[in-house]
Amino acid sequence: MTKFVFAFIVSILFVSPLYAAAGDTRVAKWQNDAKAVFLLMVDDSMPSAFEIGAPELQKRGMTATFYICPGKGEYKVFHDKWENEVWRTGVVYGNHTLTHGGVRSVEHARQEIGQTTDAIYKIVPGKQPRLLSYAQPGVGPGQWKINKEQEAAILKENHLIDRPTFAGHGAVYHWQTAEQMLALADKAIASGGMEYLIIHGIERRKPMNTSFQDFWALNQDIYRAVLDGLKDRRDRGDLWITDHISYHQYLTERQTAKVQVLQADEKSIRLKLTSDADPQFYDHALTLVTEVPGDWKACQVAQGEQKASVTASDGKIQFDAAPGEVQITNGQ
Ligand SMILES: [Zn+2]
């Protein structure tokens, strides 16, 4: 016995072209509409950070967070470098406590952490107060005598944002080859999320002074290979390479970001970008992708006094904007 079942599926294709309206705006997941974020972190203010670390980043137009200890021996010997040169290369300082020696009490922790915040404010111009990244130093057993709640309260007083865990992210300690370290970046790209690498100094070679060598120093060639690999991924639009606070601000602002189209016609578009995040601490520009009329080519994007020229492609423009009003005009 044979049974035939005939199924006729009649599809009525209702073609209604979905024209996006001029002004429709998408907030990019990450800056520059990159697929993912990667953070480099360099701990302990060792001399290799400014001899090799910062210059190699600068050559590639990249940044990192450098966690400094302004009361530690190596820092004090080279304090002039830290105060006048290193941050000017584009790296961002984070708080790694004053001496890296541990804390005896809540009061002592307030000094160790608070004085480092003050030192960074004094060295690097900017808003005060503002958010800084914090990394608890690794110290010997029994040398960290405050609990998590006490530490969290001190971080709050100092507007410090705790960085993610060292576990699984230490160069040399967890990962030895450039391939392994770049696999972290590829993991971020695959998930559209964030990954990071924590470095404890970079190997110093003669004729440089090889004293003040950190104990998990990363081989220079591997360091350069990691930076080159990250640069390639950035240049093809996969990665936004930034400091911990910029990432934290972008993520926080983006989570509640809304774009309202105030006005849109054939000559200009006016938008309003808002976010629930406190603008005192969360003032990082977000990347917006806005639909413009099909015949627009070169556009002007203005926010207050700031103006930028942007080229439209496929009826869209991409630009960075801080919360507030944005005026987009057709033409140069
Ligand atoms: Zn450390």
CSV table of C-alpha atoms and ligand atoms in Angstrom, one decimal:
chain,number,residue,atom,x,y,z
A,1,MET,CA,0.0,0.0,0.0
A,2,THR,CA,1.3,3.3,-1.0
A,3,LYS,CA,0.3,6.5,0.4
A,4,PHE,CA,1.1,9.7,-1.4
A,5,VAL,CA,0.9,12.9,0.4
A,6,PHE,CA,1.0,16.0,-1.8
A,7,ALA,CA,1.6,19.2,-0.1
A,8,PHE,CA,1.2,22.3,-2.0
A,9,ILE,CA,2.8,25.2,-0.3
A,10,VAL,CA,1.7,28.5,-1.7
A,11,SER,CA,3.9,31.3,-0.7
A,12,ILE,CA,2.7,34.7,-1.4
A,13,LEU,CA,5.8,36.9,-1.4
A,14,PHE,CA,4.7,40.2,-0.2
A,15,VAL,CA,7.5,42.4,-1.4
A,16,SER,CA,7.5,45.6,0.5
A,17,PRO,CA,10.9,47.3,0.3
A,18,LEU,CA,12.0,48.2,3.8
A,19,TYR,CA,13.3,51.7,3.3
A,20,ALA,CA,15.0,52.8,6.5
A,21,ALA,CA,14.0,56.3,7.2
A,22,ALA,CA,16.6,59.1,7.1
A,23,GLY,CA,17.8,59.6,10.7
A,24,ASP,CA,17.3,56.0,11.9
A,25,THR,CA,20.3,55.4,14.0
A,26,ARG,CA,22.0,52.3,15.5
A,27,VAL,CA,24.4,52.6,18.4
A,28,ALA,CA,27.4,50.4,17.5
A,29,LYS,CA,28.2,47.6,20.0
A,30,TRP,CA,31.8,48.8,20.2
A,31,GLN,CA,33.7,51.9,19.1
A,32,ASN,CA,34.3,52.2,15.3
A,33,ASP,CA,31.7,49.4,14.9
A,34,ALA,CA,34.4,46.9,15.7
A,35,LYS,CA,33.3,43.3,16.4
A,36,ALA,CA,35.0,43.1,19.7
A,37,VAL,CA,37.2,44.8,22.3
A,38,PHE,CA,40.8,43.9,23.5
A,39,LEU,CA,42.5,45.4,26.5
A,40,LEU,CA,46.2,45.3,27.2
A,41,MET,CA,47.3,45.8,30.8
A,42,VAL,CA,50.9,46.3,32.0
A,43,ASP,CA,51.5,45.9,35.8
A,44,ASP,CA,54.0,47.1,38.4
A,45,SER,CA,55.5,50.2,36.8
A,46,MET,CA,58.7,48.4,35.8
A,47,PRO,CA,61.2,50.3,33.6
A,48,SER,CA,60.6,48.0,30.7
A,49,ALA,CA,57.1,49.5,30.5
A,50,PHE,CA,58.5,52.8,29.3
A,51,GLU,CA,61.6,51.4,27.5
A,52,ILE,CA,59.8,48.9,25.4
A,53,GLY,CA,56.1,48.7,26.3
A,54,ALA,CA,54.9,52.2,25.6
A,55,PRO,CA,57.1,53.0,22.5
A,56,GLU,CA,56.0,49.8,20.7
A,57,LEU,CA,52.3,50.6,21.4
A,58,GLN,CA,52.8,54.2,20.2
A,59,LYS,CA,54.4,53.0,16.9
A,60,ARG,CA,51.1,51.1,16.2
A,61,GLY,CA,48.7,53.8,17.5
A,62,MET,CA,47.6,51.5,20.3
A,63,THR,CA,47.0,52.1,24.0
A,64,ALA,CA,47.1,50.0,27.2
A,65,THR,CA,46.4,50.5,30.9
A,66,PHE,CA,49.7,50.8,32.9
A,67,TYR,CA,49.1,50.0,36.6
A,68,ILE,CA,51.5,52.1,38.6
A,69,CYS,CA,52.7,52.1,42.2
A,70,PRO,CA,54.1,55.6,42.7
A,71,GLY,CA,55.6,54.7,46.1
A,72,LYS,CA,57.5,51.6,44.9
A,73,GLY,CA,61.3,51.6,44.5
A,74,GLU,CA,61.6,51.2,40.7
A,75,TYR,CA,59.0,53.9,40.2
A,76,LYS,CA,60.7,56.3,42.5
A,77,VAL,CA,64.1,55.9,40.6
A,78,PHE,CA,62.4,56.8,37.3
A,79,HIS,CA,59.6,59.0,38.6
A,80,ASP,CA,60.5,61.7,36.1
A,81,LYS,CA,59.7,59.4,33.3
A,82,TRP,CA,56.4,58.4,34.8
A,83,GLU,CA,55.4,61.9,35.6
A,84,ASN,CA,56.5,63.6,32.4
A,85,GLU,CA,56.8,61.1,29.6
A,86,VAL,CA,55.0,57.8,29.7
A,87,TRP,CA,51.4,59.0,29.8
A,88,ARG,CA,52.1,61.4,27.0
A,89,THR,CA,52.6,58.4,24.6
A,90,GLY,CA,48.9,57.6,25.0
A,91,VAL,CA,48.8,54.9,27.7
A,92,VAL,CA,46.4,55.3,30.6
A,93,TYR,CA,47.4,55.0,34.2
A,94,GLY,CA,45.6,52.6,36.6
A,95,ASN,CA,45.9,52.3,40.4
A,96,HIS,CA,48.0,49.4,41.6
A,97,THR,CA,48.4,50.8,45.2
A,98,LEU,CA,51.2,53.0,46.4
A,99,THR,CA,53.8,50.5,47.3
A,100,HIS,CA,52.6,47.0,46.2
A,101,GLY,CA,53.4,46.0,49.8
A,102,GLY,CA,49.9,44.9,51.0
A,103,VAL,CA,47.6,46.6,53.5
A,104,ARG,CA,47.6,46.3,57.3
A,105,SER,CA,44.2,47.9,58.0
A,106,VAL,CA,41.3,49.8,56.4
A,107,GLU,CA,43.0,53.0,57.2
A,108,HIS,CA,46.3,51.9,55.6
A,109,ALA,CA,44.4,50.7,52.5
A,110,ARG,CA,42.8,54.1,52.3
A,111,GLN,CA,46.3,55.6,52.1
A,112,GLU,CA,47.7,53.0,49.7
A,113,ILE,CA,44.9,53.4,47.3
A,114,GLY,CA,43.9,57.0,47.9
A,115,GLN,CA,47.4,58.4,47.5
A,116,THR,CA,47.8,56.5,44.2
A,117,THR,CA,44.6,58.1,42.9
A,118,ASP,CA,45.9,61.5,44.0
A,119,ALA,CA,49.2,60.9,42.3
A,120,ILE,CA,47.5,60.0,39.0
A,121,TYR,CA,45.3,63.1,39.1
A,122,LYS,CA,48.4,65.2,39.8
A,123,ILE,CA,50.3,63.7,36.9
A,124,VAL,CA,47.7,63.4,34.2
A,125,PRO,CA,45.4,66.3,33.4
A,126,GLY,CA,41.7,65.6,33.2
A,127,LYS,CA,38.4,65.8,35.2
A,128,GLN,CA,38.6,65.4,38.9
A,129,PRO,CA,37.1,63.2,40.1
A,130,ARG,CA,37.1,60.7,37.2
A,131,LEU,CA,37.1,57.0,36.9
A,132,LEU,CA,40.4,55.1,37.1
A,133,SER,CA,41.1,51.4,36.7
A,134,TYR,CA,42.2,49.5,39.8
A,135,ALA,CA,44.2,46.3,40.1
A,136,GLN,CA,44.7,44.7,43.5
A,137,PRO,CA,48.4,43.8,43.8
A,138,GLY,CA,49.4,40.2,44.3
A,139,VAL,CA,51.1,40.1,47.8
A,140,GLY,CA,52.3,37.4,50.2
A,141,PRO,CA,50.1,35.4,52.4
A,142,GLY,CA,48.6,37.5,55.3
A,143,GLN,CA,49.7,40.8,53.8
A,144,TRP,CA,46.2,41.9,52.6
A,145,LYS,CA,44.3,42.5,55.8
A,146,ILE,CA,41.0,44.0,54.5
A,147,ASN,CA,38.0,42.0,53.2
A,148,LYS,CA,36.2,42.3,49.9
A,149,GLU,CA,33.5,44.7,51.3
A,150,GLN,CA,36.0,47.0,52.8
A,151,GLU,CA,38.0,47.1,49.6
A,152,ALA,CA,34.8,47.7,47.5
A,153,ALA,CA,34.0,50.7,49.8
A,154,ILE,CA,37.4,52.2,49.3
A,155,LEU,CA,37.2,51.7,45.5
A,156,LYS,CA,33.8,53.5,45.5
A,157,GLU,CA,35.3,56.5,47.5
A,158,ASN,CA,38.0,56.7,44.9
A,159,HIS,CA,35.8,56.2,41.8
A,160,LEU,CA,37.9,53.2,40.9
A,161,ILE,CA,36.7,50.4,38.7
A,162,ASP,CA,38.1,46.9,39.5
A,163,ARG,CA,39.7,45.3,36.5
A,164,PRO,CA,38.8,41.7,35.6
A,165,THR,CA,40.6,38.7,37.1
A,166,PHE,CA,44.2,37.7,36.5
A,167,ALA,CA,43.2,34.1,36.2
A,168,GLY,CA,43.7,32.8,32.7
A,169,HIS,CA,45.0,36.1,31.4
A,170,GLY,CA,48.6,36.4,32.5
A,171,ALA,CA,51.3,36.6,29.8
A,172,VAL,CA,54.2,34.2,30.7
A,173,TYR,CA,52.3,33.0,33.7
A,174,HIS,CA,49.3,31.5,31.8
A,175,TRP,CA,50.3,31.9,28.1
A,176,GLN,CA,53.8,31.7,26.6
A,177,THR,CA,53.4,32.1,22.8
A,178,ALA,CA,52.1,34.9,20.7
A,179,GLU,CA,49.6,32.4,19.1
A,180,GLN,CA,48.1,31.6,22.6
A,181,MET,CA,47.8,35.3,23.5
A,182,LEU,CA,46.2,36.2,20.1
A,183,ALA,CA,43.8,33.3,20.6
A,184,LEU,CA,42.3,35.4,23.4
A,185,ALA,CA,41.6,38.2,20.8
A,186,ASP,CA,40.1,35.7,18.4
A,187,LYS,CA,37.9,34.4,21.2
A,188,ALA,CA,36.6,38.0,21.7
A,189,ILE,CA,36.0,38.4,18.0
A,190,ALA,CA,34.0,35.1,17.8
A,191,SER,CA,31.8,36.1,20.7
A,192,GLY,CA,31.6,39.9,20.0
A,193,GLY,CA,32.7,40.5,23.6
A,194,MET,CA,35.9,41.6,25.4
A,195,GLU,CA,39.2,39.9,26.2
A,196,TYR,CA,42.4,41.1,27.7
A,197,LEU,CA,46.0,40.2,28.5
A,198,ILE,CA,48.0,41.1,31.6
A,199,ILE,CA,51.7,41.7,31.3
A,200,HIS,CA,54.3,41.9,34.1
A,201,GLY,CA,57.1,43.7,32.4
A,202,ILE,CA,58.9,43.0,29.2
A,203,GLU,CA,62.3,41.4,28.9
A,204,ARG,CA,65.1,43.9,29.0
A,205,ARG,CA,68.2,43.2,26.9
A,206,LYS,CA,71.7,44.6,26.8
A,207,PRO,CA,72.8,47.3,26.3
A,208,MET,CA,69.8,48.4,28.3
A,209,ASN,CA,70.1,48.2,32.1
A,210,THR,CA,68.9,44.7,32.8
A,211,SER,CA,68.3,45.4,36.5
A,212,PHE,CA,64.7,46.1,37.6
A,213,GLN,CA,63.6,43.1,35.6
A,214,ASP,CA,60.1,41.9,36.5
A,215,PHE,CA,59.8,38.2,37.3
A,216,TRP,CA,57.3,37.3,34.6
A,217,ALA,CA,58.9,39.4,31.9
A,218,LEU,CA,57.6,38.8,28.4
A,219,ASN,CA,60.1,38.2,25.6
A,220,GLN,CA,60.4,41.3,23.5
A,221,ASP,CA,59.9,39.4,20.2
A,222,ILE,CA,56.7,37.8,21.5
A,223,TYR,CA,55.5,41.2,22.8
A,224,ARG,CA,56.0,42.7,19.3
A,225,ALA,CA,54.3,39.7,17.6
A,226,VAL,CA,51.3,40.1,19.9
A,227,LEU,CA,51.0,43.8,19.1
A,228,ASP,CA,51.4,43.1,15.4
A,229,GLY,CA,48.6,40.5,15.5
A,230,LEU,CA,46.3,42.8,17.4
A,231,LYS,CA,47.0,45.6,15.0
A,232,ASP,CA,46.1,43.4,12.0
A,233,ARG,CA,42.8,42.5,13.7
A,234,ARG,CA,42.1,46.2,14.5
A,235,ASP,CA,43.0,47.3,10.9
A,236,ARG,CA,40.5,44.9,9.4
A,237,GLY,CA,37.8,46.2,11.7
A,238,ASP,CA,37.6,43.3,14.1
A,239,LEU,CA,39.0,44.9,17.3
A,240,TRP,CA,38.7,48.0,19.3
A,241,ILE,CA,41.9,48.2,21.3
A,242,THR,CA,41.5,50.4,24.3
A,243,ASP,CA,42.1,51.0,28.0
A,244,HIS,CA,39.9,49.5,30.7
A,245,ILE,CA,38.0,52.6,31.6
A,246,SER,CA,37.1,53.5,28.0
A,247,TYR,CA,35.7,50.0,27.6
A,248,HIS,CA,33.8,50.2,30.9
A,249,GLN,CA,32.4,53.6,30.0
A,250,TYR,CA,31.4,52.6,26.5
A,251,LEU,CA,29.6,49.4,27.7
A,252,THR,CA,27.8,51.2,30.6
A,253,GLU,CA,26.6,54.1,28.4
A,254,ARG,CA,25.6,51.9,25.5
A,255,GLN,CA,23.4,49.7,27.7
A,256,THR,CA,20.9,52.5,28.2
A,257,ALA,CA,21.7,54.6,25.1
A,258,LYS,CA,18.7,55.9,23.1
A,259,VAL,CA,18.7,58.0,19.9
A,260,GLN,CA,15.8,60.2,19.1
A,261,VAL,CA,15.3,61.8,15.7
A,262,LEU,CA,14.4,65.4,16.4
A,263,GLN,CA,14.2,66.3,12.8
A,264,ALA,CA,15.1,64.9,9.4
A,265,ASP,CA,14.7,66.3,5.9
A,266,GLU,CA,16.6,66.3,2.6
A,267,LYS,CA,19.2,68.9,3.9
A,268,SER,CA,19.8,68.0,7.5
A,269,ILE,CA,19.2,65.6,10.4
A,270,ARG,CA,19.1,66.4,14.0
A,271,LEU,CA,19.5,63.7,16.7
A,272,LYS,CA,19.5,63.5,20.4
A,273,LEU,CA,21.6,60.8,22.1
A,274,THR,CA,20.9,60.0,25.7
A,275,SER,CA,22.1,57.5,28.3
A,276,ASP,CA,21.1,56.9,31.9
A,277,ALA,CA,24.8,56.8,33.0
A,278,ASP,CA,26.0,59.7,35.1
A,279,PRO,CA,27.6,62.2,32.7
A,280,GLN,CA,30.2,63.3,35.3
A,281,PHE,CA,31.9,59.8,35.0
A,282,TYR,CA,30.4,58.5,31.8
A,283,ASP,CA,31.3,60.9,28.9
A,284,HIS,CA,32.9,58.6,26.4
A,285,ALA,CA,31.8,59.0,22.8
A,286,LEU,CA,29.6,56.3,21.3
A,287,THR,CA,29.8,55.3,17.7
A,288,LEU,CA,26.5,55.9,15.8
A,289,VAL,CA,25.5,54.6,12.4
A,290,THR,CA,22.8,56.8,10.9
A,291,GLU,CA,20.7,56.4,7.7
A,292,VAL,CA,21.0,59.4,5.4
A,293,PRO,CA,19.2,60.2,2.1
A,294,GLY,CA,20.7,58.1,-0.8
A,295,ASP,CA,22.1,61.1,-2.6
A,296,TRP,CA,24.2,62.4,0.3
A,297,LYS,CA,27.9,61.9,-0.1
A,298,ALA,CA,30.0,64.2,2.1
A,299,CYS,CA,28.3,65.3,5.4
A,300,GLN,CA,29.2,67.5,8.3
A,301,VAL,CA,28.5,66.2,11.8
A,302,ALA,CA,28.4,68.8,14.6
A,303,GLN,CA,28.1,68.6,18.3
A,304,GLY,CA,28.4,72.0,19.9
A,305,GLU,CA,31.7,73.4,18.8
A,306,GLN,CA,33.0,70.1,17.5
A,307,LYS,CA,32.7,69.4,13.8
A,308,ALA,CA,33.7,66.4,11.7
A,309,SER,CA,33.5,65.6,8.0
A,310,VAL,CA,32.1,62.2,7.3
A,311,THR,CA,31.6,60.3,4.0
A,312,ALA,CA,28.3,58.5,3.4
A,313,SER,CA,28.4,55.0,2.1
A,314,ASP,CA,25.4,52.9,1.1
A,315,GLY,CA,23.1,55.6,2.5
A,316,LYS,CA,24.8,55.5,5.9
A,317,ILE,CA,27.3,57.5,7.9
A,318,GLN,CA,29.3,56.4,10.9
A,319,PHE,CA,30.6,58.8,13.5
A,320,ASP,CA,31.4,59.2,17.2
A,321,ALA,CA,29.1,61.3,19.5
A,322,ALA,CA,28.9,62.1,23.2
A,323,PRO,CA,25.4,62.2,24.8
A,324,GLY,CA,23.6,65.3,23.7
A,325,GLU,CA,22.4,66.8,20.4
A,326,VAL,CA,24.0,66.0,17.0
A,327,GLN,CA,23.4,68.0,13.8
A,328,ILE,CA,24.1,66.3,10.5
A,329,THR,CA,24.2,68.4,7.3
A,330,ASN,CA,24.5,67.4,3.7
A,331,GLY,CA,27.5,68.9,1.9
A,332,GLN,CA,30.9,70.0,2.9
B,1,ZN,ZN,51.5,43.8,40.6
